[in-house]
PDB file of C-alpha atoms in Angstrom:
ATOM      1  CA  UNK A   9     109.377 116.570  70.424  1.00 81.00           C
ATOM      2  CA  UNK A  10     111.358 119.847  69.157  1.00 80.00           C
ATOM      3  CA  UNK A  11     115.330 120.149  68.856  1.00 73.00           C
ATOM      4  CA  UNK A  12     117.174 123.320  68.246  1.00 73.00           C
ATOM      5  CA  UNK A  13     121.119 122.731  68.405  1.00 75.00           C
ATOM      6  CA  UNK A  14     123.286 125.196  67.446  1.00 79.00           C
ATOM      7  CA  UNK A  15     127.409 123.472  67.480  1.00 77.00           C
ATOM      8  CA  UNK A  16     129.707 124.999  69.693  1.00 79.00           C
ATOM      9  CA  UNK A  17     132.639 127.116  68.023  1.00 77.00           C
ATOM     10  CA  UNK A  18     135.183 127.183  70.985  1.00 77.00           C
ATOM     11  CA  UNK A  19     134.999 125.429  74.535  1.00 77.00           C
ATOM     12  CA  UNK A  20     133.278 122.104  73.997  1.00 79.00           C
ATOM     13  CA  UNK A  21     134.088 118.787  74.655  1.00 82.00           C
ATOM     14  CA  UNK A  22     133.215 116.223  72.308  1.00 83.00           C
ATOM     15  CA  UNK A  23     131.170 113.393  74.359  1.00 84.00           C
ATOM     16  CA  UNK A  24     130.074 109.477  73.209  1.00 87.00           C
ATOM     17  CA  UNK A  25     126.361 109.401  73.326  1.00 89.00           C
ATOM     18  CA  UNK A  26     127.415 105.930  75.353  1.00 90.00           C
ATOM     19  CA  UNK A  27     128.242 107.945  78.556  1.00 91.00           C
ATOM     20  CA  UNK A  28     125.359 110.262  77.774  1.00 90.00           C
ATOM     21  CA  UNK A  29     122.646 107.333  77.231  1.00 92.00           C
ATOM     22  CA  UNK A  30     124.755 104.902  79.782  1.00 92.00           C
ATOM     23  CA  UNK A  31     121.975 102.039  81.428  1.00 91.00           C
ATOM     24  CA  UNK A  32     123.711 102.159  84.802  1.00 92.00           C
ATOM     25  CA  UNK A  33     125.098 105.483  85.399  1.00 93.00           C
ATOM     26  CA  UNK A  34     123.382 108.299  86.838  1.00 93.00           C
ATOM     27  CA  UNK A  35     123.307 111.653  86.495  1.00 93.00           C
ATOM     28  CA  UNK A  36     125.943 112.717  88.740  1.00 94.00           C
ATOM     29  CA  UNK A  37     128.600 109.918  87.370  1.00 93.00           C
ATOM     30  CA  UNK A  38     127.744 111.430  84.064  1.00 93.00           C
ATOM     31  CA  UNK A  39     128.678 114.716  84.956  1.00 93.00           C
ATOM     32  CA  UNK A  40     131.215 113.498  86.963  1.00 93.00           C
ATOM     33  CA  UNK A  41     133.003 111.805  84.106  1.00 92.00           C
ATOM     34  CA  UNK A  42     132.018 114.232  81.356  1.00 91.00           C
ATOM     35  CA  UNK A  43     133.277 117.391  83.707  1.00 91.00           C
ATOM     36  CA  UNK A  44     136.761 114.778  83.993  1.00 91.00           C
ATOM     37  CA  UNK A  45     137.135 114.685  80.406  1.00 90.00           C
ATOM     38  CA  UNK A  46     136.274 118.554  79.602  1.00 89.00           C
ATOM     39  CA  UNK A  47     139.782 119.088  81.418  1.00 88.00           C
ATOM     40  CA  UNK A  48     143.095 119.315  80.270  1.00 85.00           C
ATOM     41  CA  UNK A  49     145.216 116.089  79.908  1.00 82.00           C
ATOM     42  CA  UNK A  50     147.493 117.605  81.600  1.00 83.00           C
ATOM     43  CA  UNK A  51     145.752 118.656  84.562  1.00 84.00           C
ATOM     44  CA  UNK A  52     145.864 117.517  88.116  1.00 85.00           C
ATOM     45  CA  UNK A  53     142.464 118.011  89.675  1.00 89.00           C
ATOM     46  CA  UNK A  54     141.101 114.684  91.592  1.00 90.00           C
ATOM     47  CA  UNK A  55     137.625 112.960  91.447  1.00 91.00           C
ATOM     48  CA  UNK A  56     136.812 114.750  94.484  1.00 91.00           C
ATOM     49  CA  UNK A  57     137.689 118.194  93.290  1.00 91.00           C
ATOM     50  CA  UNK A  58     135.652 117.672  90.837  1.00 92.00           C
ATOM     51  CA  UNK A  59     132.785 116.295  92.800  1.00 92.00           C
ATOM     52  CA  UNK A  60     133.031 119.406  95.124  1.00 93.00           C
ATOM     53  CA  UNK A  61     133.071 121.923  91.962  1.00 92.00           C
ATOM     54  CA  UNK A  62     130.027 119.910  90.398  1.00 91.00           C
ATOM     55  CA  UNK A  63     128.170 121.206  93.672  1.00 93.00           C
ATOM     56  CA  UNK A  64     127.642 116.843  93.855  1.00 92.00           C
ATOM     57  CA  UNK A  65     127.307 115.911  97.606  1.00 92.00           C
ATOM     58  CA  UNK A  66     129.509 113.794  99.597  1.00 90.00           C
ATOM     59  CA  UNK A  67     127.253 110.167  99.622  1.00 90.00           C
ATOM     60  CA  UNK A  68     126.538 110.814  95.906  1.00 91.00           C
ATOM     61  CA  UNK A  69     129.650 111.362  95.090  1.00 92.00           C
ATOM     62  CA  UNK A  70     130.521 107.766  96.613  1.00 92.00           C
ATOM     63  CA  UNK A  71     127.818 106.258  94.596  1.00 92.00           C
ATOM     64  CA  UNK A  72     129.191 107.587  91.454  1.00 92.00           C
ATOM     65  CA  UNK A  73     132.704 106.970  91.845  1.00 92.00           C
ATOM     66  CA  UNK A  74     131.578 103.296  92.260  1.00 92.00           C
ATOM     67  CA  UNK A  75     129.636 103.185  89.385  1.00 93.00           C
ATOM     68  CA  UNK A  76     132.353 104.526  87.000  1.00 93.00           C
ATOM     69  CA  UNK A  77     134.452 102.079  88.304  1.00 92.00           C
ATOM     70  CA  UNK A  78     132.220  99.248  87.843  1.00 92.00           C
ATOM     71  CA  UNK A  79     131.950 100.100  83.841  1.00 92.00           C
ATOM     72  CA  UNK A  80     135.489 100.781  83.454  1.00 92.00           C
ATOM     73  CA  UNK A  81     135.294 104.133  83.039  1.00 93.00           C
ATOM     74  CA  UNK A  82     137.669 105.248  86.392  1.00 93.00           C
ATOM     75  CA  UNK A  83     140.699 102.949  87.444  1.00 93.00           C
ATOM     76  CA  UNK A  84     142.739 103.611  91.031  1.00 90.00           C
ATOM     77  CA  UNK A  85     145.725 102.202  92.608  1.00 89.00           C
ATOM     78  CA  UNK A  86     147.352 103.004  95.656  1.00 85.00           C
ATOM     79  CA  UNK A  87     151.280 103.358  95.412  1.00 83.00           C
ATOM     80  CA  UNK A  88     153.923 104.217  98.209  1.00 79.00           C
ATOM     81  CA  UNK A  89     156.560 106.626  97.008  1.00 75.00           C
ATOM     82  CA  UNK A  90     160.530 107.315  97.841  1.00 72.00           C
ATOM     83  CA  UNK A  91     159.816 108.585 101.544  1.00 73.00           C
ATOM     84  CA  UNK A  92     157.244 105.715 102.454  1.00 74.00           C
ATOM     85  CA  UNK A  93     154.665 108.347 101.941  1.00 79.00           C
ATOM     86  CA  UNK A  94     151.273 106.977 100.079  1.00 81.00           C
ATOM     87  CA  UNK A  95     149.079 108.912  97.250  1.00 82.00           C
ATOM     88  CA  UNK A  96     146.517 107.438  94.949  1.00 85.00           C
ATOM     89  CA  UNK A  97     146.878 107.428  91.346  1.00 87.00           C
ATOM     90  CA  UNK A  98     143.460 107.611  89.296  1.00 89.00           C
ATOM     91  CA  UNK A  99     142.678 106.852  85.568  1.00 91.00           C
ATOM     92  CA  UNK A 100     139.491 108.369  84.248  1.00 91.00           C
ATOM     93  CA  UNK A 101     139.174 107.083  80.325  1.00 91.00           C
ATOM     94  CA  UNK A 102     136.200 108.311  77.575  1.00 90.00           C
ATOM     95  CA  UNK A 103     135.832 104.494  77.034  1.00 91.00           C
ATOM     96  CA  UNK A 104     135.729 101.316  79.292  1.00 92.00           C
ATOM     97  CA  UNK A 105     138.434  99.940  80.373  1.00 91.00           C
ATOM     98  CA  UNK A 106     139.916  96.245  81.586  1.00 91.00           C
ATOM     99  CA  UNK A 107     141.806  96.319  84.735  1.00 89.00           C
ATOM    100  CA  UNK A 108     144.834  94.623  82.353  1.00 90.00           C
ATOM    101  CA  UNK A 109     144.137  98.052  79.142  1.00 90.00           C
ATOM    102  CA  UNK A 110     144.128 100.359  82.182  1.00 89.00           C
ATOM    103  CA  UNK A 111     148.064  98.905  83.321  1.00 88.00           C
ATOM    104  CA  UNK A 112     148.737  99.466  79.632  1.00 89.00           C
ATOM    105  CA  UNK A 113     147.621 102.925  79.705  1.00 87.00           C
ATOM    106  CA  UNK A 114     149.040 103.670  82.939  1.00 84.00           C
ATOM    107  CA  UNK A 115     152.432 102.514  82.346  1.00 79.00           C
ATOM    108  CA  UNK A 116     152.452 103.931  78.908  1.00 66.00           C
ATOM    109  CA  UNK A 117     151.805 101.004  77.022  1.00 51.00           C
ATOM    110  CA  UNK A 118     150.086 100.503  73.443  1.00 47.00           C
ATOM    111  CA  UNK A 119     146.977 103.331  73.484  1.00 50.00           C
ATOM    112  CA  UNK A 120     143.290 102.899  73.503  1.00 49.00           C
ATOM    113  CA  UNK A 121     141.937 104.042  70.233  1.00 49.00           C
ATOM    114  CA  UNK A 122     138.750 106.221  70.077  1.00 48.00           C
ATOM    115  CA  UNK A 123     135.620 104.914  68.487  1.00 48.00           C
ATOM    116  CA  UNK A 124     134.961 106.215  65.165  1.00 46.00           C
ATOM    117  CA  UNK A 125     132.018 107.702  64.953  1.00 45.00           C
ATOM    118  CA  UNK A 126     130.677 109.306  61.554  1.00 41.00           C
ATOM    119  CA  UNK A 127     128.816 112.273  63.814  1.00 44.00           C
ATOM    120  CA  UNK A 128     129.577 113.340  67.014  1.00 47.00           C
ATOM    121  CA  UNK A 129     125.964 114.477  67.240  1.00 44.00           C
ATOM    122  CA  UNK A 130     123.795 111.142  67.085  1.00 48.00           C
ATOM    123  CA  UNK A 131     124.095 107.865  66.304  1.00 49.00           C
ATOM    124  CA  UNK A 132     125.808 104.270  67.548  1.00 51.00           C
ATOM    125  CA  UNK A 133     129.414 104.559  67.282  1.00 51.00           C
ATOM    126  CA  UNK A 134     131.162 101.743  65.461  1.00 49.00           C
ATOM    127  CA  UNK A 135     133.590  99.086  67.065  1.00 49.00           C
ATOM    128  CA  UNK A 136     136.287 100.176  68.931  1.00 47.00           C
ATOM    129  CA  UNK A 137     140.024  98.789  68.683  1.00 45.00           C
ATOM    130  CA  UNK A 138     140.026  98.114  72.384  1.00 49.00           C
ATOM    131  CA  UNK A 139     137.658  98.978  75.252  1.00 52.00           C
ATOM    132  CA  UNK A 140     134.653  96.925  75.779  1.00 54.00           C
ATOM    133  CA  UNK A 141     130.798  97.936  75.102  1.00 51.00           C
ATOM    134  CA  UNK A 142     128.135  98.319  77.973  1.00 53.00           C
ATOM    135  CA  UNK A 143     126.896  95.296  78.847  1.00 53.00           C
ATOM    136  CA  UNK A 144     123.081  94.991  78.692  1.00 53.00           C
ATOM    137  CA  UNK A 145     120.855  96.311  81.539  1.00 52.00           C
ATOM    138  CA  UNK A 146     121.240  94.133  84.786  1.00 50.00           C
ATOM    139  CA  UNK A 147     117.637  92.048  85.336  1.00 52.00           C
ATOM    140  CA  UNK A 148     116.311  92.160  89.280  1.00 50.00           C
ATOM    141  CA  UNK A 149     116.601  94.555  91.623  1.00 50.00           C
ATOM    142  CA  UNK A 150     120.727  95.816  92.076  1.00 47.00           C
ATOM    143  CA  UNK A 151     119.717  98.474  94.270  1.00 45.00           C
ATOM    144  CA  UNK A 152     121.685  96.365  97.342  1.00 43.00           C
ATOM    145  CA  UNK A 153     124.580  96.135  95.371  1.00 44.00           C
ATOM    146  CA  UNK A 154     127.494  98.706  96.890  1.00 43.00           C
ATOM    147  CA  UNK A 155     131.397  99.019  96.027  1.00 49.00           C
ATOM    148  CA  UNK A 156     133.572  97.124  97.788  1.00 48.00           C
ATOM    149  CA  UNK A 157     136.129  99.771  98.736  1.00 59.00           C
ATOM    150  CA  UNK A 158     133.241 101.951  99.516  1.00 66.00           C
ATOM    151  CA  UNK A 159     133.916 102.197 102.902  1.00 70.00           C
ATOM    152  CA  UNK A 160     137.100 102.658 101.965  1.00 82.00           C
ATOM    153  CA  UNK A 161     136.388 106.120  99.906  1.00 81.00           C
ATOM    154  CA  UNK A 162     134.084 107.600 102.365  1.00 84.00           C
ATOM    155  CA  UNK A 163     137.018 106.751 105.492  1.00 84.00           C
ATOM    156  CA  UNK A 164     139.406 108.192 103.630  1.00 85.00           C
ATOM    157  CA  UNK A 165     136.672 111.117 102.794  1.00 85.00           C
ATOM    158  CA  UNK A 166     136.061 111.240 106.199  1.00 84.00           C
ATOM    159  CA  UNK A 167     140.104 112.977 106.988  1.00 86.00           C
ATOM    160  CA  UNK A 168     140.526 114.626 103.945  1.00 84.00           C
ATOM    161  CA  UNK A 169     140.557 118.654 103.586  1.00 83.00           C
ATOM    162  CA  UNK A 170     140.383 118.704 107.593  1.00 86.00           C
ATOM    163  CA  UNK A 171     141.252 122.473 107.077  1.00 84.00           C
ATOM    164  CA  UNK A 172     137.658 122.961 106.080  1.00 84.00           C
ATOM    165  CA  UNK A 173     136.530 122.033 109.537  1.00 83.00           C
ATOM    166  CA  UNK A 174     139.346 124.486 111.181  1.00 88.00           C
ATOM    167  CA  UNK A 175     142.568 126.538 109.323  1.00 87.00           C
ATOM    168  CA  UNK A 176     144.603 124.994 112.150  1.00 90.00           C
ATOM    169  CA  UNK A 177     144.193 121.051 111.219  1.00 87.00           C
ATOM    170  CA  UNK A 178     146.715 121.889 108.046  1.00 86.00           C
ATOM    171  CA  UNK A 179     147.488 117.889 108.427  1.00 85.00           C
ATOM    172  CA  UNK A 180     150.471 116.232 107.302  1.00 84.00           C
ATOM    173  CA  UNK A 181     149.059 114.065 103.398  1.00 82.00           C
ATOM    174  CA  UNK A 182     151.729 110.976 104.891  1.00 83.00           C
ATOM    175  CA  UNK A 183     149.240 110.963 107.931  1.00 84.00           C
ATOM    176  CA  UNK A 184     145.806 110.820 106.236  1.00 86.00           C
ATOM    177  CA  UNK A 185     146.090 106.993 105.303  1.00 88.00           C
ATOM    178  CA  UNK A 186     146.839 106.591 109.644  1.00 88.00           C
ATOM    179  CA  UNK A 187     144.149 108.677 109.825  1.00 89.00           C
ATOM    180  CA  UNK A 188     141.458 107.342 107.143  1.00 88.00           C
ATOM    181  CA  UNK A 189     142.698 103.125 109.472  1.00 89.00           C
ATOM    182  CA  UNK A 190     141.078 105.547 112.171  1.00 89.00           C
ATOM    183  CA  UNK A 191     138.250 106.507 110.562  1.00 88.00           C
ATOM    184  CA  UNK A 192     137.353 103.083 109.261  1.00 88.00           C
ATOM    185  CA  UNK A 193     137.041 101.696 112.508  1.00 88.00           C
ATOM    186  CA  UNK A 194     134.584 104.583 113.024  1.00 87.00           C
ATOM    187  CA  UNK A 195     132.312 104.155 110.607  1.00 85.00           C
ATOM    188  CA  UNK A 196     132.530 100.097 111.501  1.00 85.00           C
ATOM    189  CA  UNK A 197     131.350 100.661 114.836  1.00 84.00           C
ATOM    190  CA  UNK A 198     127.999 102.428 112.526  1.00 83.00           C
ATOM    191  CA  UNK A 199     129.416 106.367 113.266  1.00 85.00           C
ATOM    192  CA  UNK A 200     128.545 107.896 109.674  1.00 86.00           C
ATOM    193  CA  UNK A 201     131.594 110.343 107.993  1.00 85.00           C
ATOM    194  CA  UNK A 202     129.930 113.663 109.441  1.00 85.00           C
ATOM    195  CA  UNK A 203     129.656 112.007 112.551  1.00 84.00           C
ATOM    196  CA  UNK A 204     133.276 111.657 112.246  1.00 87.00           C
ATOM    197  CA  UNK A 205     134.703 114.949 111.305  1.00 88.00           C
ATOM    198  CA  UNK A 206     131.603 116.603 113.792  1.00 88.00           C
ATOM    199  CA  UNK A 207     133.554 114.824 116.617  1.00 87.00           C
ATOM    200  CA  UNK A 208     137.101 115.673 115.512  1.00 88.00           C
ATOM    201  CA  UNK A 209     135.644 119.741 115.499  1.00 87.00           C
ATOM    202  CA  UNK A 210     133.656 119.066 118.615  1.00 85.00           C
ATOM    203  CA  UNK A 211     137.278 117.904 120.508  1.00 87.00           C
ATOM    204  CA  UNK A 212     139.318 120.915 119.055  1.00 87.00           C
ATOM    205  CA  UNK A 213     140.569 123.502 121.583  1.00 86.00           C
ATOM    206  CA  UNK A 214     139.339 126.550 122.218  1.00 86.00           C
ATOM    207  CA  UNK A 215     139.534 128.709 118.744  1.00 85.00           C
ATOM    208  CA  UNK A 216     142.355 130.832 119.876  1.00 85.00           C
ATOM    209  CA  UNK A 217     144.990 128.176 120.781  1.00 85.00           C
ATOM    210  CA  UNK A 218     147.426 127.083 118.792  1.00 87.00           C
ATOM    211  CA  UNK A 219     147.491 123.359 117.244  1.00 86.00           C
ATOM    212  CA  UNK A 220     151.552 122.846 117.017  1.00 83.00           C
ATOM    213  CA  UNK A 221     150.751 118.973 115.450  1.00 84.00           C
ATOM    214  CA  UNK A 222     147.322 118.710 113.569  1.00 85.00           C
ATOM    215  CA  UNK A 223     147.795 115.320 112.553  1.00 84.00           C
ATOM    216  CA  UNK A 224     148.599 114.415 116.098  1.00 85.00           C
ATOM    217  CA  UNK A 225     145.901 116.077 117.368  1.00 88.00           C
ATOM    218  CA  UNK A 226     143.614 114.193 114.787  1.00 88.00           C
ATOM    219  CA  UNK A 227     145.085 110.678 115.667  1.00 88.00           C
ATOM    220  CA  UNK A 228     144.666 111.060 119.491  1.00 88.00           C
ATOM    221  CA  UNK A 229     140.875 112.214 119.340  1.00 88.00           C
ATOM    222  CA  UNK A 230     140.222 108.821 116.217  1.00 89.00           C
ATOM    223  CA  UNK A 231     142.756 106.490 118.307  1.00 84.00           C
ATOM    224  CA  UNK A 232     139.570 104.971 120.218  1.00 73.00           C
ATOM    225  CA  UNK A 233     136.066 104.864 118.638  1.00 69.00           C
ATOM    226  CA  UNK A 234     133.111 105.149 121.595  1.00 65.00           C
ATOM    227  CA  UNK A 235     130.380 102.480 120.417  1.00 59.00           C
ATOM    228  CA  UNK A 236     127.792 104.214 117.922  1.00 49.00           C
ATOM    229  CA  UNK A 237     125.028 106.295 120.478  1.00 46.00           C
ATOM    230  CA  UNK A 238     121.913 105.019 120.468  1.00 43.00           C
ATOM    231  CA  UNK A 239     118.801 106.997 121.857  1.00 43.00           C
ATOM    232  CA  UNK A 240     118.200 105.961 124.820  1.00 46.00           C
ATOM    233  CA  UNK A 241     113.926 105.224 124.793  1.00 47.00           C
ATOM    234  CA  UNK A 242     112.091 108.308 126.198  1.00 49.00           C
ATOM    235  CA  UNK A 243     110.650 108.500 130.281  1.00 51.00           C
ATOM    236  CA  UNK A 244     107.639 105.739 130.774  1.00 52.00           C
ATOM    237  CA  UNK A 245     105.110 107.921 131.263  1.00 49.00           C
ATOM    238  CA  UNK A 246     103.588 107.580 135.177  1.00 53.00           C
ATOM    239  CA  UNK A 247     101.467 104.816 135.839  1.00 49.00           C
ATOM    240  CA  UNK A 248      97.880 106.040 136.675  1.00 54.00           C
ATOM    241  CA  UNK A 249      96.229 105.352 140.214  1.00 54.00           C
ATOM    242  CA  UNK A 250      93.347 103.462 139.291  1.00 52.00           C
ATOM    243  CA  UNK A 251      96.170 100.769 137.718  1.00 56.00           C
ATOM    244  CA  UNK A 252      97.619 100.486 140.864  1.00 65.00           C
ATOM    245  CA  UNK A 253      94.475  99.054 142.327  1.00 71.00           C
ATOM    246  CA  UNK A 254      92.632  95.797 142.726  1.00 74.00           C
ATOM    247  CA  UNK A 255      89.041  94.044 142.478  1.00 77.00           C
ATOM    248  CA  UNK A 256      88.584  92.726 145.770  1.00 80.00           C
ATOM    249  CA  UNK A 257      87.231  89.083 145.394  1.00 78.00           C
ATOM    250  CA  UNK A 258      85.698  89.007 148.973  1.00 77.00           C
ATOM    251  CA  UNK A 259      81.766  87.598 148.533  1.00 75.00           C
ATOM    252  CA  UNK A 260      80.534  90.684 151.116  1.00 74.00           C
ATOM    253  CA  UNK A 261      79.919  93.412 148.368  1.00 71.00           C
ATOM    254  CA  UNK A 262      77.282  93.625 146.128  1.00 70.00           C
ATOM    255  CA  UNK A 263      78.828  95.790 143.395  1.00 68.00           C
ATOM    256  CA  UNK A 264      82.509  95.386 142.398  1.00 72.00           C
ATOM    257  CA  UNK A 265      85.028  97.374 144.707  1.00 73.00           C
ATOM    258  CA  UNK A 266      88.478  98.143 143.860  1.00 73.00           C
ATOM    259  CA  UNK A 267      90.856  98.646 146.734  1.00 76.00           C
ATOM    260  CA  UNK A 268      94.990  99.617 146.831  1.00 77.00           C
ATOM    261  CA  UNK A 269      96.578  96.507 148.467  1.00 80.00           C
ATOM    262  CA  UNK A 270      99.544  96.915 150.386  1.00 80.00           C
ATOM    263  CA  UNK A 271     101.059  93.698 149.056  1.00 78.00           C
ATOM    264  CA  UNK A 272      99.608  90.938 147.368  1.00 78.00           C
ATOM    265  CA  UNK A 273      96.421  90.770 149.444  1.00 80.00           C
ATOM    266  CA  UNK A 274      93.195  89.452 147.191  1.00 81.00           C
ATOM    267  CA  UNK A 275      90.852  91.071 149.505  1.00 82.00           C
ATOM    268  CA  UNK A 276      89.572  94.559 151.105  1.00 83.00           C
ATOM    269  CA  UNK A 277      90.367  95.413 155.144  1.00 84.00           C
ATOM    270  CA  UNK A 278      86.682  94.850 155.459  1.00 82.00           C
ATOM    271  CA  UNK A 279      86.795  91.378 154.038  1.00 83.00           C
ATOM    272  CA  UNK A 280      90.216  90.556 155.539  1.00 79.00           C
ATOM    273  CA  UNK A 281      89.116  91.541 158.783  1.00 81.00           C
ATOM    274  CA  UNK A 282      86.154  89.333 158.479  1.00 78.00           C
ATOM    275  CA  UNK A 283      88.081  86.248 157.234  1.00 75.00           C
ATOM    276  CA  UNK A 284      89.779  86.809 160.032  1.00 74.00           C
ATOM    277  CA  UNK A 285      86.786  87.065 162.446  1.00 70.00           C
ATOM    278  CA  UNK A 286      84.574  84.505 160.892  1.00 67.00           C
ATOM    279  CA  UNK A 287      84.681  81.138 163.107  1.00 62.00           C
ATOM    280  CA  UNK A 288      84.816  79.003 160.079  1.00 56.00           C
ATOM    281  CA  UNK A 289      87.565  80.539 158.480  1.00 55.00           C
ATOM    282  CA  UNK A 290      90.519  77.930 157.506  1.00 53.00           C
ATOM    283  CA  UNK A 291      93.576  78.445 158.876  1.00 53.00           C
ATOM    284  CA  UNK A 292      95.199  79.206 156.258  1.00 50.00           C
ATOM    285  CA  UNK A 293      92.671  82.074 155.368  1.00 53.00           C
ATOM    286  CA  UNK A 294      93.484  83.457 158.360  1.00 50.00           C
ATOM    287  CA  UNK A 295      96.550  86.320 158.968  1.00 49.00           C
TER     288      UNK A 295
END
């Protein structure tokens, strides 16, 4: 294996090898984290916005975000402002942080010291003053693991940036938590986030109609989630005529004879008439 590496003279970011070689972070998670770490410290770009710019699809973004939160690189808090509006505070760190360490960084506490590395291009970092080293790769099948609040994130994504669906849907940010709660009810009944957005777009008025209250309209559309649509089975194929026929149980035929019964009779009309006309027939055999 040959490598030709030229250190960049400008526009570069130093990224720990722990991130690049992390055993439990997908390529989307690494790209999302390194993109965020390359932004200026005062940048107000959310993780979802970064994922859009990086070309990461919604499902892959939710999985990548869940991995970063599970490993301690991303922390989130919900907070309510003075006017009652809810917002989400996100913290992205270049080293894994525990909940206590992340809360200290958020509150302006003691800063987390970055790992001391002799050379940023190769080698393993030395000990760090805070944070934790990624644990060993867990054994067994962990594909079923899902972040507990992944459904909440998916519900929020379903009602986020609705103006991309229609430019008239400039929903106030203060209504997004309420709309996300309604969207979560749709997801709980088997619908997908894309299905929720499709239903919103399908229920909009004509394009030339002005929407005076976009938030109220979306709330009206999502007020009662329908039962998840289940594809109806295809109509039954017509029963062949031979399937409706029955073999005569009479003893007058040398070869098997098929006839079409009118009800539940077991003999063809000829055998049935012969039995009825026979004087030795039992009473219950006569009709």
